């Protein structure tokens, strides 16, 4: 049986090439995803935990005594701990946020982590001093800061900023920015220098002034003497710690950081694996379709084997052995290619913000992907083999090759209709009433609906082609009619070919709907309400905007400025409320207030403006006088205007009041952001205006100055980037679908050589034969893409419905341009897939019409 299977594979190697290529691509995708994600996960975990093996015990504040504000640890504690038997030395650590500016004043660093810390060299007694080195840092140039006007920078930050030892560097820490002399450049452990971030070292005294309080530190690192275990040292140290402090071994901290870092990488790995499974699912249609056509062409051959004595089980084993052979060889090749792709990606994407390491080839990955590719091939080939064996040998020898048409009363149609109906009902239920498990319910319903639709595709092919027929008759009367007849001659084959495109387009269009809806929501929540030229916000965690910053920004020539000053703790009209103070004379130019009642000028008369959702919730109306209370202060305010607003808006507040009104109840409200509009008649929104504003703010890199495009990127840029990644991943599934079109058309041309030869004999030119095959491909592409787009819109609607309860203001947006582009792309792939079969068909000789079958 194996020799027969091998002989058959070699005899039909050209026909099985596309099937093998689909398996290779699917397995390569799965292998590359698993190897790449595991490699990056291990590299991220190693980087995050690097350096903790050097720390035996870390002492820090783990509780706040009596509910008071944390003050940290007394710096003198390090001296006492250094005298504990087994402690080699103790180093005080003071950490905070520090933003470093480049030479143009812009913030350095790719990530959100802009850290500052102290340089703590150890003296001969084991505690912090000035005559040693800090083991946490390895200097490549210069030395650690020894004076309060000095800093040291990590090597990556120094390189990006173009700084060398001795240069002057501007640093912001949430207080007033200052300029320091660069004393050294260093490399550090991964847990101190996070991916894409920056690390700035100050003297301990400067770090205490900036990040803590004088005489206090946030943690103490202890290094153990040789022969002393970390747990043993932790027990000794615990006895000397004050209330609210605790000791944790460095190994424990390292494991925690490694788990956190690898968890983020595991999420992306799961996404990549999901898309690779989609690619394999699409490949299964190509494999099944190919084996169906190959077995159909070999029906007489298989029947003759059975008449010569081979049992049905033996013939079935031959066919399954062929699929095992093709699947295993293709899977092995895909495994090699996927590993190579993972190695290339690991090398290309290994940057400071994306750690890299040696490839991780686990036995589970290698065995799992091999089994995945082989099993997919065998399962996809099993149904055609079973169907072929259900035909009696005599019938197979004497019967025609006419395909069985899809009918409304066939069992396949009945099952497909039932699954589609149940799936749609389950998806609708998940969208409107499934509660917290809605997305799981929608996923189950989507699976049922997709499987059901795929079962109905052969039945749907005829009406779809009938709709296109009048258009094709106008465009290409001869080739169009022939193409429609060839497409509907075997609707099962047409449907199986279109099924791969249907799955790919359903996912792509569903993502497009979700992405467009989310982008529209974020635009409504941010830039829709933002009419100013610039928005000023903290760039680092420790930075806080104040009234002084607003006043400084107002010093920009020709600028209109207002802070959004949030004040909490109010009881307004019996309801909890947050008031946002603004400059009433400027806010109308800086934000879009769509009034539904009253006038925004009421703010200048001491009245408040209320968002429509807040007014509806509390039952307020324009002109209503409300009692207000905050702490021990009380009074009354009048509603002067009501405006439309999204509850999730990042800028437009629920209650707007004049700064003077807020000041009666709160002397120090929190400034959320500062809005700035430039004088467009003179300076305008330009590099000059940007420079003037940043200079007015003290050239502080801890304050981010964002123009309108930067504000949009701040809140919605990640969605676009993620969608681009997902679209790129779905391209793999679309390419496999294109291979399916190529394979189907090529085998169809082999089956129809006599027919094509006859058409050539009666006058059909080679170019007309080529156009006929291309029209067939376009019909199949349009059919699969249209059906997939409709499924994707339905899926996008259902998933969007689950967001409406938690994301107020989310509405369905259909990106017609992207959807049309998806259909056009699918048809283009189908057209390109037809080039080789069309060329092959055009070369069929006229004499083929008179040759024997």
PDB file of N, CA and C in Angstrom, residues 212-290:
ATOM      1  N   UNK A 212      11.955  61.940  46.990  1.00  0.00           N
ATOM      2  CA  UNK A 212      11.570  61.480  48.330  1.00  0.00           C
ATOM      3  C   UNK A 212      11.591  62.677  49.279  1.00  0.00           C
ATOM      4  N   UNK A 213      12.036  62.453  50.490  1.00  0.00           N
ATOM      5  CA  UNK A 213      12.217  63.537  51.456  1.00  0.00           C
ATOM      6  C   UNK A 213      13.638  63.419  52.009  1.00  0.00           C
ATOM      7  N   UNK A 214      14.222  64.518  52.445  1.00  0.00           N
ATOM      8  CA  UNK A 214      15.591  64.456  52.973  1.00  0.00           C
ATOM      9  C   UNK A 214      15.717  63.426  54.090  1.00  0.00           C
ATOM     10  N   UNK A 215      16.763  62.621  54.001  1.00  0.00           N
ATOM     11  CA  UNK A 215      17.019  61.626  55.039  1.00  0.00           C
ATOM     12  C   UNK A 215      16.278  60.325  54.840  1.00  0.00           C
ATOM     13  N   UNK A 216      15.489  60.184  53.773  1.00  0.00           N
ATOM     14  CA  UNK A 216      14.727  58.962  53.552  1.00  0.00           C
ATOM     15  C   UNK A 216      15.026  58.374  52.168  1.00  0.00           C
ATOM     16  N   UNK A 217      14.926  57.057  52.092  1.00  0.00           N
ATOM     17  CA  UNK A 217      15.107  56.327  50.832  1.00  0.00           C
ATOM     18  C   UNK A 217      13.918  55.383  50.654  1.00  0.00           C
ATOM     19  N   UNK A 218      13.774  54.847  49.451  1.00  0.00           N
ATOM     20  CA  UNK A 218      12.625  53.980  49.172  1.00  0.00           C
ATOM     21  C   UNK A 218      12.931  52.506  49.353  1.00  0.00           C
ATOM     22  N   UNK A 219      14.179  52.121  49.185  1.00  0.00           N
ATOM     23  CA  UNK A 219      14.542  50.713  49.370  1.00  0.00           C
ATOM     24  C   UNK A 219      16.033  50.619  49.659  1.00  0.00           C
ATOM     25  N   UNK A 220      16.419  49.448  50.181  1.00  0.00           N
ATOM     26  CA  UNK A 220      17.832  49.189  50.484  1.00  0.00           C
ATOM     27  C   UNK A 220      18.172  47.824  49.904  1.00  0.00           C
ATOM     28  N   UNK A 221      19.216  47.766  49.090  1.00  0.00           N
ATOM     29  CA  UNK A 221      19.662  46.512  48.495  1.00  0.00           C
ATOM     30  C   UNK A 221      20.823  45.953  49.312  1.00  0.00           C
ATOM     31  N   UNK A 222      20.698  44.691  49.679  1.00  0.00           N
ATOM     32  CA  UNK A 222      21.733  44.033  50.472  1.00  0.00           C
ATOM     33  C   UNK A 222      22.409  42.945  49.650  1.00  0.00           C
ATOM     34  N   UNK A 223      23.718  42.916  49.686  1.00  0.00           N
ATOM     35  CA  UNK A 223      24.496  41.855  49.031  1.00  0.00           C
ATOM     36  C   UNK A 223      25.072  40.953  50.116  1.00  0.00           C
ATOM     37  N   UNK A 224      24.998  39.636  49.899  1.00  0.00           N
ATOM     38  CA  UNK A 224      25.415  38.678  50.922  1.00  0.00           C
ATOM     39  C   UNK A 224      26.875  38.290  50.762  1.00  0.00           C
ATOM     40  N   UNK A 225      27.485  37.955  51.893  1.00  0.00           N
ATOM     41  CA  UNK A 225      28.843  37.420  51.865  1.00  0.00           C
ATOM     42  C   UNK A 225      28.814  35.986  51.358  1.00  0.00           C
ATOM     43  N   UNK A 226      29.956  35.515  50.918  1.00  0.00           N
ATOM     44  CA  UNK A 226      30.065  34.166  50.389  1.00  0.00           C
ATOM     45  C   UNK A 226      29.649  33.140  51.443  1.00  0.00           C
ATOM     46  N   UNK A 227      28.824  32.175  51.030  1.00  0.00           N
ATOM     47  CA  UNK A 227      28.386  31.112  51.927  1.00  0.00           C
ATOM     48  C   UNK A 227      27.108  31.408  52.677  1.00  0.00           C
ATOM     49  N   UNK A 228      26.531  32.600  52.534  1.00  0.00           N
ATOM     50  CA  UNK A 228      25.291  32.971  53.224  1.00  0.00           C
ATOM     51  C   UNK A 228      24.143  32.935  52.220  1.00  0.00           C
ATOM     52  N   UNK A 229      23.100  32.177  52.521  1.00  0.00           N
ATOM     53  CA  UNK A 229      21.952  32.087  51.612  1.00  0.00           C
ATOM     54  C   UNK A 229      21.047  33.290  51.796  1.00  0.00           C
ATOM     55  N   UNK A 230      20.343  33.644  50.716  1.00  0.00           N
ATOM     56  CA  UNK A 230      19.444  34.802  50.762  1.00  0.00           C
ATOM     57  C   UNK A 230      18.308  34.616  51.778  1.00  0.00           C
ATOM     58  N   UNK A 231      17.616  33.463  51.823  1.00  0.00           N
ATOM     59  CA  UNK A 231      16.555  33.303  52.831  1.00  0.00           C
ATOM     60  C   UNK A 231      17.070  33.451  54.262  1.00  0.00           C
ATOM     61  N   UNK A 232      18.272  32.914  54.500  1.00  0.00           N
ATOM     62  CA  UNK A 232      18.846  33.032  55.845  1.00  0.00           C
ATOM     63  C   UNK A 232      19.134  34.488  56.185  1.00  0.00           C
ATOM     64  N   UNK A 233      19.663  35.221  55.215  1.00  0.00           N
ATOM     65  CA  UNK A 233      19.964  36.626  55.448  1.00  0.00           C
ATOM     66  C   UNK A 233      18.673  37.420  55.646  1.00  0.00           C
ATOM     67  N   UNK A 234      17.625  37.076  54.909  1.00  0.00           N
ATOM     68  CA  UNK A 234      16.346  37.778  55.064  1.00  0.00           C
ATOM     69  C   UNK A 234      15.794  37.603  56.474  1.00  0.00           C
ATOM     70  N   UNK A 235      15.946  36.408  57.050  1.00  0.00           N
ATOM     71  CA  UNK A 235      15.480  36.175  58.413  1.00  0.00           C
ATOM     72  C   UNK A 235      16.243  37.039  59.415  1.00  0.00           C
ATOM     73  N   UNK A 236      17.538  37.170  59.227  1.00  0.00           N
ATOM     74  CA  UNK A 236      18.342  37.996  60.140  1.00  0.00           C
ATOM     75  C   UNK A 236      17.950  39.469  60.019  1.00  0.00           C
ATOM     76  N   UNK A 237      17.711  39.921  58.792  1.00  0.00           N
ATOM     77  CA  UNK A 237      17.405  41.331  58.561  1.00  0.00           C
ATOM     78  C   UNK A 237      16.036  41.698  59.099  1.00  0.00           C
ATOM     79  N   UNK A 238      15.074  40.796  58.966  1.00  0.00           N
ATOM     80  CA  UNK A 238      13.694  41.076  59.379  1.00  0.00           C
ATOM     81  C   UNK A 238      13.629  41.546  60.834  1.00  0.00           C
ATOM     82  N   UNK A 239      14.506  41.037  61.668  1.00  0.00           N
ATOM     83  CA  UNK A 239      14.459  41.369  63.087  1.00  0.00           C
ATOM     84  C   UNK A 239      14.800  42.833  63.362  1.00  0.00           C
ATOM     85  N   UNK A 240      15.497  43.491  62.432  1.00  0.00           N
ATOM     86  CA  UNK A 240      15.920  44.872  62.644  1.00  0.00           C
ATOM     87  C   UNK A 240      15.052  45.892  61.906  1.00  0.00           C
ATOM     88  N   UNK A 241      14.052  45.430  61.174  1.00  0.00           N
ATOM     89  CA  UNK A 241      13.264  46.340  60.347  1.00  0.00           C
ATOM     90  C   UNK A 241      12.186  47.030  61.170  1.00  0.00           C
ATOM     91  N   UNK A 242      11.926  48.290  60.868  1.00  0.00           N
ATOM     92  CA  UNK A 242      10.852  49.006  61.571  1.00  0.00           C
ATOM     93  C   UNK A 242       9.481  48.534  61.076  1.00  0.00           C
ATOM     94  N   UNK A 243       8.454  48.959  61.768  1.00  0.00           N
ATOM     95  CA  UNK A 243       7.096  48.603  61.393  1.00  0.00           C
ATOM     96  C   UNK A 243       6.774  49.167  60.005  1.00  0.00           C
ATOM     97  N   UNK A 244       6.144  48.345  59.180  1.00  0.00           N
ATOM     98  CA  UNK A 244       5.778  48.787  57.838  1.00  0.00           C
ATOM     99  C   UNK A 244       6.816  48.493  56.795  1.00  0.00           C
ATOM    100  N   UNK A 245       7.962  47.911  57.178  1.00  0.00           N
ATOM    101  CA  UNK A 245       9.004  47.559  56.218  1.00  0.00           C
ATOM    102  C   UNK A 245       9.094  46.050  56.125  1.00  0.00           C
ATOM    103  N   UNK A 246       9.549  45.549  54.978  1.00  0.00           N
ATOM    104  CA  UNK A 246       9.664  44.116  54.776  1.00  0.00           C
ATOM    105  C   UNK A 246      10.877  43.781  53.939  1.00  0.00           C
ATOM    106  N   UNK A 247      11.296  42.519  54.013  1.00  0.00           N
ATOM    107  CA  UNK A 247      12.460  42.048  53.278  1.00  0.00           C
ATOM    108  C   UNK A 247      12.038  40.942  52.315  1.00  0.00           C
ATOM    109  N   UNK A 248      12.473  41.032  51.084  1.00  0.00           N
ATOM    110  CA  UNK A 248      12.167  40.048  50.046  1.00  0.00           C
ATOM    111  C   UNK A 248      13.473  39.667  49.372  1.00  0.00           C
ATOM    112  N   UNK A 249      13.652  38.391  49.094  1.00  0.00           N
ATOM    113  CA  UNK A 249      14.879  37.965  48.431  1.00  0.00           C
ATOM    114  C   UNK A 249      14.889  38.452  46.979  1.00  0.00           C
ATOM    115  N   UNK A 250      16.106  38.654  46.465  1.00  0.00           N
ATOM    116  CA  UNK A 250      16.234  39.082  45.075  1.00  0.00           C
ATOM    117  C   UNK A 250      15.700  38.043  44.115  1.00  0.00           C
ATOM    118  N   UNK A 251      15.850  36.752  44.452  1.00  0.00           N
ATOM    119  CA  UNK A 251      15.347  35.691  43.578  1.00  0.00           C
ATOM    120  C   UNK A 251      13.829  35.776  43.435  1.00  0.00           C
ATOM    121  N   UNK A 252      13.150  36.085  44.532  1.00  0.00           N
ATOM    122  CA  UNK A 252      11.692  36.214  44.480  1.00  0.00           C
ATOM    123  C   UNK A 252      11.284  37.391  43.594  1.00  0.00           C
ATOM    124  N   UNK A 253      11.949  38.522  43.767  1.00  0.00           N
ATOM    125  CA  UNK A 253      11.654  39.678  42.921  1.00  0.00           C
ATOM    126  C   UNK A 253      11.933  39.376  41.454  1.00  0.00           C
ATOM    127  N   UNK A 254      13.011  38.648  41.192  1.00  0.00           N
ATOM    128  CA  UNK A 254      13.344  38.296  39.817  1.00  0.00           C
ATOM    129  C   UNK A 254      12.274  37.445  39.169  1.00  0.00           C
ATOM    130  N   UNK A 255      11.730  36.461  39.928  1.00  0.00           N
ATOM    131  CA  UNK A 255      10.672  35.608  39.373  1.00  0.00           C
ATOM    132  C   UNK A 255       9.412  36.412  39.084  1.00  0.00           C
ATOM    133  N   UNK A 256       9.083  37.336  39.978  1.00  0.00           N
ATOM    134  CA  UNK A 256       7.889  38.164  39.761  1.00  0.00           C
ATOM    135  C   UNK A 256       8.041  38.999  38.495  1.00  0.00           C
ATOM    136  N   UNK A 257       9.184  39.647  38.326  1.00  0.00           N
ATOM    137  CA  UNK A 257       9.405  40.479  37.148  1.00  0.00           C
ATOM    138  C   UNK A 257       9.446  39.642  35.872  1.00  0.00           C
ATOM    139  N   UNK A 258      10.038  38.455  35.948  1.00  0.00           N
ATOM    140  CA  UNK A 258      10.106  37.593  34.768  1.00  0.00           C
ATOM    141  C   UNK A 258       8.710  37.161  34.335  1.00  0.00           C
ATOM    142  N   UNK A 259       7.861  36.824  35.290  1.00  0.00           N
ATOM    143  CA  UNK A 259       6.493  36.410  34.961  1.00  0.00           C
ATOM    144  C   UNK A 259       5.708  37.554  34.332  1.00  0.00           C
ATOM    145  N   UNK A 260       5.892  38.761  34.859  1.00  0.00           N
ATOM    146  CA  UNK A 260       5.181  39.911  34.293  1.00  0.00           C
ATOM    147  C   UNK A 260       5.649  40.191  32.868  1.00  0.00           C
ATOM    148  N   UNK A 261       6.953  40.136  32.646  1.00  0.00           N
ATOM    149  CA  UNK A 261       7.491  40.444  31.318  1.00  0.00           C
ATOM    150  C   UNK A 261       7.103  39.381  30.299  1.00  0.00           C
ATOM    151  N   UNK A 262       7.201  38.112  30.667  1.00  0.00           N
ATOM    152  CA  UNK A 262       6.870  37.048  29.720  1.00  0.00           C
ATOM    153  C   UNK A 262       5.384  36.997  29.455  1.00  0.00           C
ATOM    154  N   UNK A 263       4.571  37.451  30.419  1.00  0.00           N
ATOM    155  CA  UNK A 263       3.116  37.458  30.209  1.00  0.00           C
ATOM    156  C   UNK A 263       2.710  38.363  29.070  1.00  0.00           C
ATOM    157  N   UNK A 264       3.348  39.534  28.953  1.00  0.00           N
ATOM    158  CA  UNK A 264       3.038  40.442  27.846  1.00  0.00           C
ATOM    159  C   UNK A 264       3.400  39.820  26.508  1.00  0.00           C
ATOM    160  N   UNK A 265       4.541  39.132  26.450  1.00  0.00           N
ATOM    161  CA  UNK A 265       4.948  38.495  25.207  1.00  0.00           C
ATOM    162  C   UNK A 265       4.051  37.304  24.885  1.00  0.00           C
ATOM    163  N   UNK A 266       3.577  36.586  25.914  1.00  0.00           N
ATOM    164  CA  UNK A 266       2.704  35.445  25.689  1.00  0.00           C
ATOM    165  C   UNK A 266       1.402  35.867  25.027  1.00  0.00           C
ATOM    166  N   UNK A 267       0.911  37.053  25.360  1.00  0.00           N
ATOM    167  CA  UNK A 267      -0.331  37.530  24.750  1.00  0.00           C
ATOM    168  C   UNK A 267      -0.176  37.669  23.243  1.00  0.00           C
ATOM    169  N   UNK A 268       0.909  38.305  22.802  1.00  0.00           N
ATOM    170  CA  UNK A 268       1.145  38.422  21.363  1.00  0.00           C
ATOM    171  C   UNK A 268       1.354  37.053  20.731  1.00  0.00           C
ATOM    172  N   UNK A 269       2.019  36.144  21.445  1.00  0.00           N
ATOM    173  CA  UNK A 269       2.204  34.799  20.919  1.00  0.00           C
ATOM    174  C   UNK A 269       0.883  34.091  20.699  1.00  0.00           C
ATOM    175  N   UNK A 270      -0.068  34.269  21.613  1.00  0.00           N
ATOM    176  CA  UNK A 270      -1.378  33.658  21.448  1.00  0.00           C
ATOM    177  C   UNK A 270      -2.111  34.234  20.240  1.00  0.00           C
ATOM    178  N   UNK A 271      -1.959  35.551  20.026  1.00  0.00           N
ATOM    179  CA  UNK A 271      -2.587  36.165  18.852  1.00  0.00           C
ATOM    180  C   UNK A 271      -1.991  35.603  17.574  1.00  0.00           C
ATOM    181  N   UNK A 272      -0.653  35.503  17.527  1.00  0.00           N
ATOM    182  CA  UNK A 272       0.001  34.957  16.343  1.00  0.00           C
ATOM    183  C   UNK A 272      -0.419  33.512  16.097  1.00  0.00           C
ATOM    184  N   UNK A 273      -0.508  32.730  17.174  1.00  0.00           N
ATOM    185  CA  UNK A 273      -0.919  31.335  17.026  1.00  0.00           C
ATOM    186  C   UNK A 273      -2.350  31.251  16.508  1.00  0.00           C
ATOM    187  N   UNK A 274      -3.219  32.150  16.993  1.00  0.00           N
ATOM    188  CA  UNK A 274      -4.596  32.163  16.506  1.00  0.00           C
ATOM    189  C   UNK A 274      -4.668  32.406  15.014  1.00  0.00           C
ATOM    190  N   UNK A 275      -3.871  33.348  14.521  1.00  0.00           N
ATOM    191  CA  UNK A 275      -3.881  33.620  13.087  1.00  0.00           C
ATOM    192  C   UNK A 275      -3.268  32.460  12.305  1.00  0.00           C
ATOM    193  N   UNK A 276      -2.295  31.777  12.873  1.00  0.00           N
ATOM    194  CA  UNK A 276      -1.731  30.627  12.163  1.00  0.00           C
ATOM    195  C   UNK A 276      -2.755  29.499  12.071  1.00  0.00           C
ATOM    196  N   UNK A 277      -3.578  29.330  13.098  1.00  0.00           N
ATOM    197  CA  UNK A 277      -4.639  28.326  13.032  1.00  0.00           C
ATOM    198  C   UNK A 277      -5.670  28.697  11.971  1.00  0.00           C
ATOM    199  N   UNK A 278      -5.951  30.003  11.836  1.00  0.00           N
ATOM    200  CA  UNK A 278      -6.836  30.449  10.757  1.00  0.00           C
ATOM    201  C   UNK A 278      -6.241  30.093   9.401  1.00  0.00           C
ATOM    202  N   UNK A 279      -4.929  30.308   9.266  1.00  0.00           N
ATOM    203  CA  UNK A 279      -4.264  29.962   8.010  1.00  0.00           C
ATOM    204  C   UNK A 279      -4.374  28.465   7.725  1.00  0.00           C
ATOM    205  N   UNK A 280      -4.226  27.624   8.762  1.00  0.00           N
ATOM    206  CA  UNK A 280      -4.357  26.192   8.563  1.00  0.00           C
ATOM    207  C   UNK A 280      -5.796  25.815   8.227  1.00  0.00           C
ATOM    208  N   UNK A 281      -6.753  26.516   8.826  1.00  0.00           N
ATOM    209  CA  UNK A 281      -8.165  26.267   8.539  1.00  0.00           C
ATOM    210  C   UNK A 281      -8.466  26.561   7.068  1.00  0.00           C
ATOM    211  N   UNK A 282      -7.927  27.669   6.580  1.00  0.00           N
ATOM    212  CA  UNK A 282      -8.103  28.014   5.168  1.00  0.00           C
ATOM    213  C   UNK A 282      -7.399  26.986   4.288  1.00  0.00           C
ATOM    214  N   UNK A 283      -6.211  26.559   4.699  1.00  0.00           N
ATOM    215  CA  UNK A 283      -5.480  25.569   3.915  1.00  0.00           C
ATOM    216  C   UNK A 283      -6.246  24.258   3.821  1.00  0.00           C
ATOM    217  N   UNK A 284      -7.022  23.928   4.857  1.00  0.00           N
ATOM    218  CA  UNK A 284      -7.786  22.680   4.834  1.00  0.00           C
ATOM    219  C   UNK A 284      -8.762  22.651   3.671  1.00  0.00           C
ATOM    220  N   UNK A 285      -9.342  23.797   3.316  1.00  0.00           N
ATOM    221  CA  UNK A 285     -10.260  23.830   2.174  1.00  0.00           C
ATOM    222  C   UNK A 285      -9.514  23.536   0.877  1.00  0.00           C
ATOM    223  N   UNK A 286      -8.323  24.124   0.742  1.00  0.00           N
ATOM    224  CA  UNK A 286      -7.537  23.876  -0.463  1.00  0.00           C
ATOM    225  C   UNK A 286      -7.189  22.392  -0.560  1.00  0.00           C
ATOM    226  N   UNK A 287      -6.766  21.798   0.550  1.00  0.00           N
ATOM    227  CA  UNK A 287      -6.371  20.391   0.547  1.00  0.00           C
ATOM    228  C   UNK A 287      -7.567  19.507   0.196  1.00  0.00           C
ATOM    229  N   UNK A 288      -8.688  19.749   0.849  1.00  0.00           N
ATOM    230  CA  UNK A 288      -9.881  18.954   0.591  1.00  0.00           C
ATOM    231  C   UNK A 288     -10.329  19.089  -0.855  1.00  0.00           C
ATOM    232  N   UNK A 289     -10.299  20.304  -1.370  1.00  0.00           N
ATOM    233  CA  UNK A 289     -10.714  20.534  -2.751  1.00  0.00           C
ATOM    234  C   UNK A 289      -9.790  19.810  -3.729  1.00  0.00           C
ATOM    235  N   UNK A 290      -8.479  19.883  -3.454  1.00  0.00           N
ATOM    236  CA  UNK A 290      -7.522  19.241  -4.347  1.00  0.00           C
ATOM    237  C   UNK A 290      -7.710  17.731  -4.350  1.00  0.00           C
TER     238      UNK A 290
END
